[in-house]
Amino acid sequence: MSPIIKSGILDMTVAMVLSGTIGWFVLQSGQSPANVVFLRCLIGAPVLALLAYRAGVLAVVRGRTLFLAMIGGVALVLNWLALFSAYPLASISAATIIYNVQPFMLVGLGVLFLGEKVSTNKLVWLGLAFAGMLAMTLSGPATEENAQGSYLLGILLAVAAAFCYAVAAFVTKSLKGTSPYLIALIQVGTGVVLLAPLADWHDLPTAPQNWAMVAALGIVHTGIMYAFLYSAIQKLPVVLTGTLSFLYPVVAVIVDMYAFGHVLTPVQALGGAAILFAAIATTLNLAPKALLLPKRKAPQR
């Protein structure tokens, strides 16, 4: 294994571990989802600007590129709002696992708007992911304090977050040639403008520990995490990047279990495993038959 690949694996691992801890910081901040996302964008913007400057890509963006980046920013902000709202309702574990149906939504957008064809393999994995999502949805509330209706609302919000993220990713794919740092900067800048009127200015953090949580979300989980993520993407093949991305839900489940004592029920765990396996298989473009049928040995002569 080359040093570049090893470095890329380390970068991707750090980025996914940081991603898996986001839910804990969100809930510990004591802020509403709108305030958390607004402060994340506000604090993260100058960090991303610094990264773009150091990478030599900080520039004025106009026209179609600016418009598309801002559309992606709206989708990204809505994604964060929905996901952060889902955490206290369905638990970090359940919300994060459901959130990982996003690859299938991205495939659907490609079919609708780009005329891409869906292979039989992807339809099989889509069916498995849907079955897993159905199992998690019907398996009851994740925590005793949440009623069934609250849990279902949390699941729906996680699905909505996945869709919004898929839209943001779909738009970003059309911005080839534009630095990811610059795109991210425009997106969080859009979030600041969009959420400034919606933020509760009378309910901002007062305790130092609450400010520390939102500062970490802006500096660590937005700026630093993007730096590791983009570094990994530049060094690793797409297949390896996609595979390592599934460390994110695994870390989230572990954090939720140890920080809040939320343990998935057996049915939830089975459904979650089906979703993650289907997403990994889609990312790696695996064929169901290849997994089910053993390879035949060549006849010896």
Short mmCIF file of C-alpha atoms in Angstrom, two decimals, residues 28-213:
data_model
loop_
_atom_site.label_atom_id
_atom_site.label_comp_id
_atom_site.label_asym_id
_atom_site.label_seq_id
_atom_site.Cartn_x
_atom_site.Cartn_y
_atom_site.Cartn_z
CA GLN A 28 -25.16 18.95 24.35
CA SER A 29 -25.30 22.49 22.94
CA GLY A 30 -28.77 22.98 24.41
CA GLN A 31 -29.77 25.00 21.33
CA SER A 32 -32.67 24.65 18.92
CA PRO A 33 -31.82 23.10 15.52
CA ALA A 34 -32.19 26.51 13.84
CA ASN A 35 -29.75 28.12 16.27
CA VAL A 36 -27.27 25.22 16.02
CA VAL A 37 -27.21 25.31 12.22
CA PHE A 38 -26.99 29.12 12.14
CA LEU A 39 -24.07 29.21 14.58
CA ARG A 40 -22.37 26.32 12.79
CA CYS A 41 -22.52 28.23 9.52
CA LEU A 42 -21.51 31.53 11.13
CA ILE A 43 -18.46 30.05 12.87
CA GLY A 44 -17.58 27.63 10.07
CA ALA A 45 -17.57 30.27 7.30
CA PRO A 46 -14.32 32.06 8.30
CA VAL A 47 -12.61 28.69 8.87
CA LEU A 48 -13.54 27.56 5.36
CA ALA A 49 -12.49 30.95 3.98
CA LEU A 50 -9.06 30.46 5.59
CA LEU A 51 -8.79 26.96 4.11
CA ALA A 52 -9.75 28.26 0.67
CA TYR A 53 -7.20 31.07 0.98
CA ARG A 54 -4.41 28.71 2.02
CA ALA A 55 -5.31 26.41 -0.88
CA GLY A 56 -5.12 29.39 -3.24
CA VAL A 57 -8.72 28.98 -4.42
CA LEU A 58 -10.40 31.91 -2.66
CA ALA A 59 -12.02 33.93 -5.43
CA VAL A 60 -15.19 35.79 -6.36
CA VAL A 61 -17.81 33.48 -7.86
CA ARG A 62 -20.57 34.73 -10.14
CA GLY A 63 -23.27 33.57 -12.51
CA ARG A 64 -24.34 29.95 -12.84
CA THR A 65 -21.68 28.65 -10.45
CA LEU A 66 -22.79 30.99 -7.68
CA PHE A 67 -26.46 30.21 -8.26
CA LEU A 68 -25.96 26.44 -8.16
CA ALA A 69 -23.71 26.64 -5.10
CA MET A 70 -26.36 28.68 -3.29
CA ILE A 71 -29.09 26.18 -4.25
CA GLY A 72 -26.85 23.47 -2.85
CA GLY A 73 -26.41 25.60 0.26
CA VAL A 74 -30.17 25.82 0.80
CA ALA A 75 -30.43 22.03 0.47
CA LEU A 76 -27.50 21.48 2.83
CA VAL A 77 -28.97 23.79 5.48
CA LEU A 78 -32.37 22.09 5.26
CA ASN A 79 -30.55 18.76 5.58
CA TRP A 80 -28.87 19.86 8.82
CA LEU A 81 -32.11 21.29 10.21
CA ALA A 82 -34.02 18.07 9.55
CA LEU A 83 -31.27 15.76 10.83
CA PHE A 84 -30.62 17.75 14.01
CA SER A 85 -34.38 17.82 14.67
CA ALA A 86 -34.50 14.03 14.26
CA TYR A 87 -31.83 13.31 16.88
CA PRO A 88 -33.91 13.88 20.03
CA LEU A 89 -36.96 12.18 18.52
CA ALA A 90 -35.58 8.97 17.04
CA SER A 91 -32.15 8.86 18.76
CA ILE A 92 -28.82 9.63 17.13
CA SER A 93 -28.36 5.98 16.15
CA ALA A 94 -31.67 5.49 14.34
CA ALA A 95 -31.61 8.91 12.66
CA THR A 96 -28.04 8.47 11.40
CA ILE A 97 -28.67 4.99 10.00
CA ILE A 98 -31.86 6.07 8.21
CA TYR A 99 -29.91 9.08 6.92
CA ASN A 100 -27.67 6.67 5.01
CA VAL A 101 -30.39 5.93 2.44
CA GLN A 102 -29.08 9.05 0.69
CA PRO A 103 -27.11 7.12 -2.00
CA PHE A 104 -30.38 5.67 -3.31
CA MET A 105 -31.98 9.11 -3.43
CA LEU A 106 -28.99 10.38 -5.39
CA VAL A 107 -29.51 7.52 -7.85
CA GLY A 108 -33.17 8.51 -8.13
CA LEU A 109 -32.25 12.12 -8.92
CA GLY A 110 -29.90 10.87 -11.62
CA VAL A 111 -32.73 8.85 -13.16
CA LEU A 112 -35.19 11.77 -13.07
CA PHE A 113 -32.96 14.58 -14.27
CA LEU A 114 -30.09 12.95 -16.15
CA GLY A 115 -31.90 10.01 -17.71
CA GLU A 116 -29.54 7.53 -16.08
CA LYS A 117 -30.59 3.90 -16.12
CA VAL A 118 -30.89 1.87 -12.93
CA SER A 119 -29.35 -1.58 -13.07
CA THR A 120 -31.08 -4.65 -11.68
CA ASN A 121 -28.39 -4.87 -9.02
CA LYS A 122 -29.20 -1.41 -7.68
CA LEU A 123 -32.91 -2.22 -7.63
CA VAL A 124 -32.17 -5.27 -5.48
CA TRP A 125 -30.10 -3.22 -3.04
CA LEU A 126 -32.77 -0.51 -3.03
CA GLY A 127 -35.34 -3.14 -2.05
CA LEU A 128 -33.10 -4.36 0.76
CA ALA A 129 -32.58 -0.80 2.04
CA PHE A 130 -36.31 -0.12 1.91
CA ALA A 131 -36.99 -3.32 3.87
CA GLY A 132 -34.43 -2.23 6.45
CA MET A 133 -35.98 1.21 6.72
CA LEU A 134 -39.42 -0.35 7.11
CA ALA A 135 -38.12 -2.62 9.87
CA MET A 136 -36.62 0.32 11.75
CA THR A 137 -39.76 2.41 11.30
CA LEU A 138 -42.12 -0.27 12.59
CA SER A 139 -39.93 -1.47 15.44
CA GLY A 140 -41.14 1.11 17.94
CA PRO A 141 -39.62 4.12 19.66
CA ALA A 142 -35.90 4.15 20.25
CA THR A 143 -36.17 5.53 23.78
CA GLU A 144 -38.70 5.08 26.53
CA GLU A 145 -39.29 8.81 26.91
CA ASN A 146 -40.36 9.22 23.28
CA ALA A 147 -43.84 8.31 22.17
CA GLN A 148 -44.39 6.27 19.00
CA GLY A 149 -45.57 9.37 17.12
CA SER A 150 -42.40 11.26 18.04
CA TYR A 151 -40.23 8.37 16.89
CA LEU A 152 -41.99 8.17 13.53
CA LEU A 153 -41.61 11.93 13.10
CA GLY A 154 -37.90 11.56 13.80
CA ILE A 155 -37.63 8.84 11.14
CA LEU A 156 -39.45 11.04 8.61
CA LEU A 157 -37.14 13.95 9.41
CA ALA A 158 -34.11 11.69 8.87
CA VAL A 159 -35.50 10.64 5.48
CA ALA A 160 -36.11 14.30 4.60
CA ALA A 161 -32.53 15.11 5.66
CA ALA A 162 -31.20 12.33 3.42
CA PHE A 163 -33.18 13.71 0.48
CA CYS A 164 -31.92 17.26 1.04
CA TYR A 165 -28.34 16.01 1.26
CA ALA A 166 -28.80 14.06 -1.97
CA VAL A 167 -30.02 17.26 -3.64
CA ALA A 168 -26.98 19.16 -2.33
CA ALA A 169 -24.64 16.42 -3.60
CA PHE A 170 -26.45 16.29 -6.96
CA VAL A 171 -26.06 20.05 -7.43
CA THR A 172 -22.42 19.94 -6.32
CA LYS A 173 -21.66 17.27 -8.95
CA SER A 174 -22.51 19.83 -11.63
CA LEU A 175 -19.86 22.24 -10.29
CA LYS A 176 -16.82 20.37 -11.57
CA GLY A 177 -13.75 22.58 -11.70
CA THR A 178 -14.80 24.64 -8.69
CA SER A 179 -12.86 24.07 -5.47
CA PRO A 180 -14.82 22.07 -2.86
CA TYR A 181 -13.62 24.54 -0.21
CA LEU A 182 -15.11 27.41 -2.19
CA ILE A 183 -18.39 25.53 -2.72
CA ALA A 184 -18.61 24.75 1.00
CA LEU A 185 -17.89 28.39 1.85
CA ILE A 186 -20.72 29.61 -0.39
CA GLN A 187 -23.04 26.97 1.10
CA VAL A 188 -22.44 27.94 4.73
CA GLY A 189 -22.58 31.61 3.76
CA THR A 190 -26.00 30.92 2.28
CA GLY A 191 -26.92 29.27 5.57
CA VAL A 192 -25.96 32.39 7.53
CA VAL A 193 -28.18 34.60 5.37
CA LEU A 194 -31.03 32.09 5.31
CA LEU A 195 -31.14 31.41 9.04
CA ALA A 196 -30.28 34.82 10.51
CA PRO A 197 -33.98 35.86 10.52
CA LEU A 198 -35.02 32.46 11.96
CA ALA A 199 -32.44 32.24 14.75
CA ASP A 200 -33.64 32.92 18.29
CA TRP A 201 -31.32 35.74 19.29
CA HIS A 202 -32.76 35.77 22.80
CA ASP A 203 -31.85 32.14 23.39
CA LEU A 204 -28.19 32.03 22.38
CA PRO A 205 -25.81 30.00 24.53
CA THR A 206 -24.94 31.56 27.88
CA ALA A 207 -22.80 28.90 29.56
CA PRO A 208 -19.18 28.45 28.38
CA GLN A 209 -19.72 24.72 27.79
CA ASN A 210 -22.64 25.43 25.43
CA TRP A 211 -20.54 27.90 23.46
CA ALA A 212 -17.78 25.29 23.34
CA MET A 213 -20.19 22.82 21.75
#
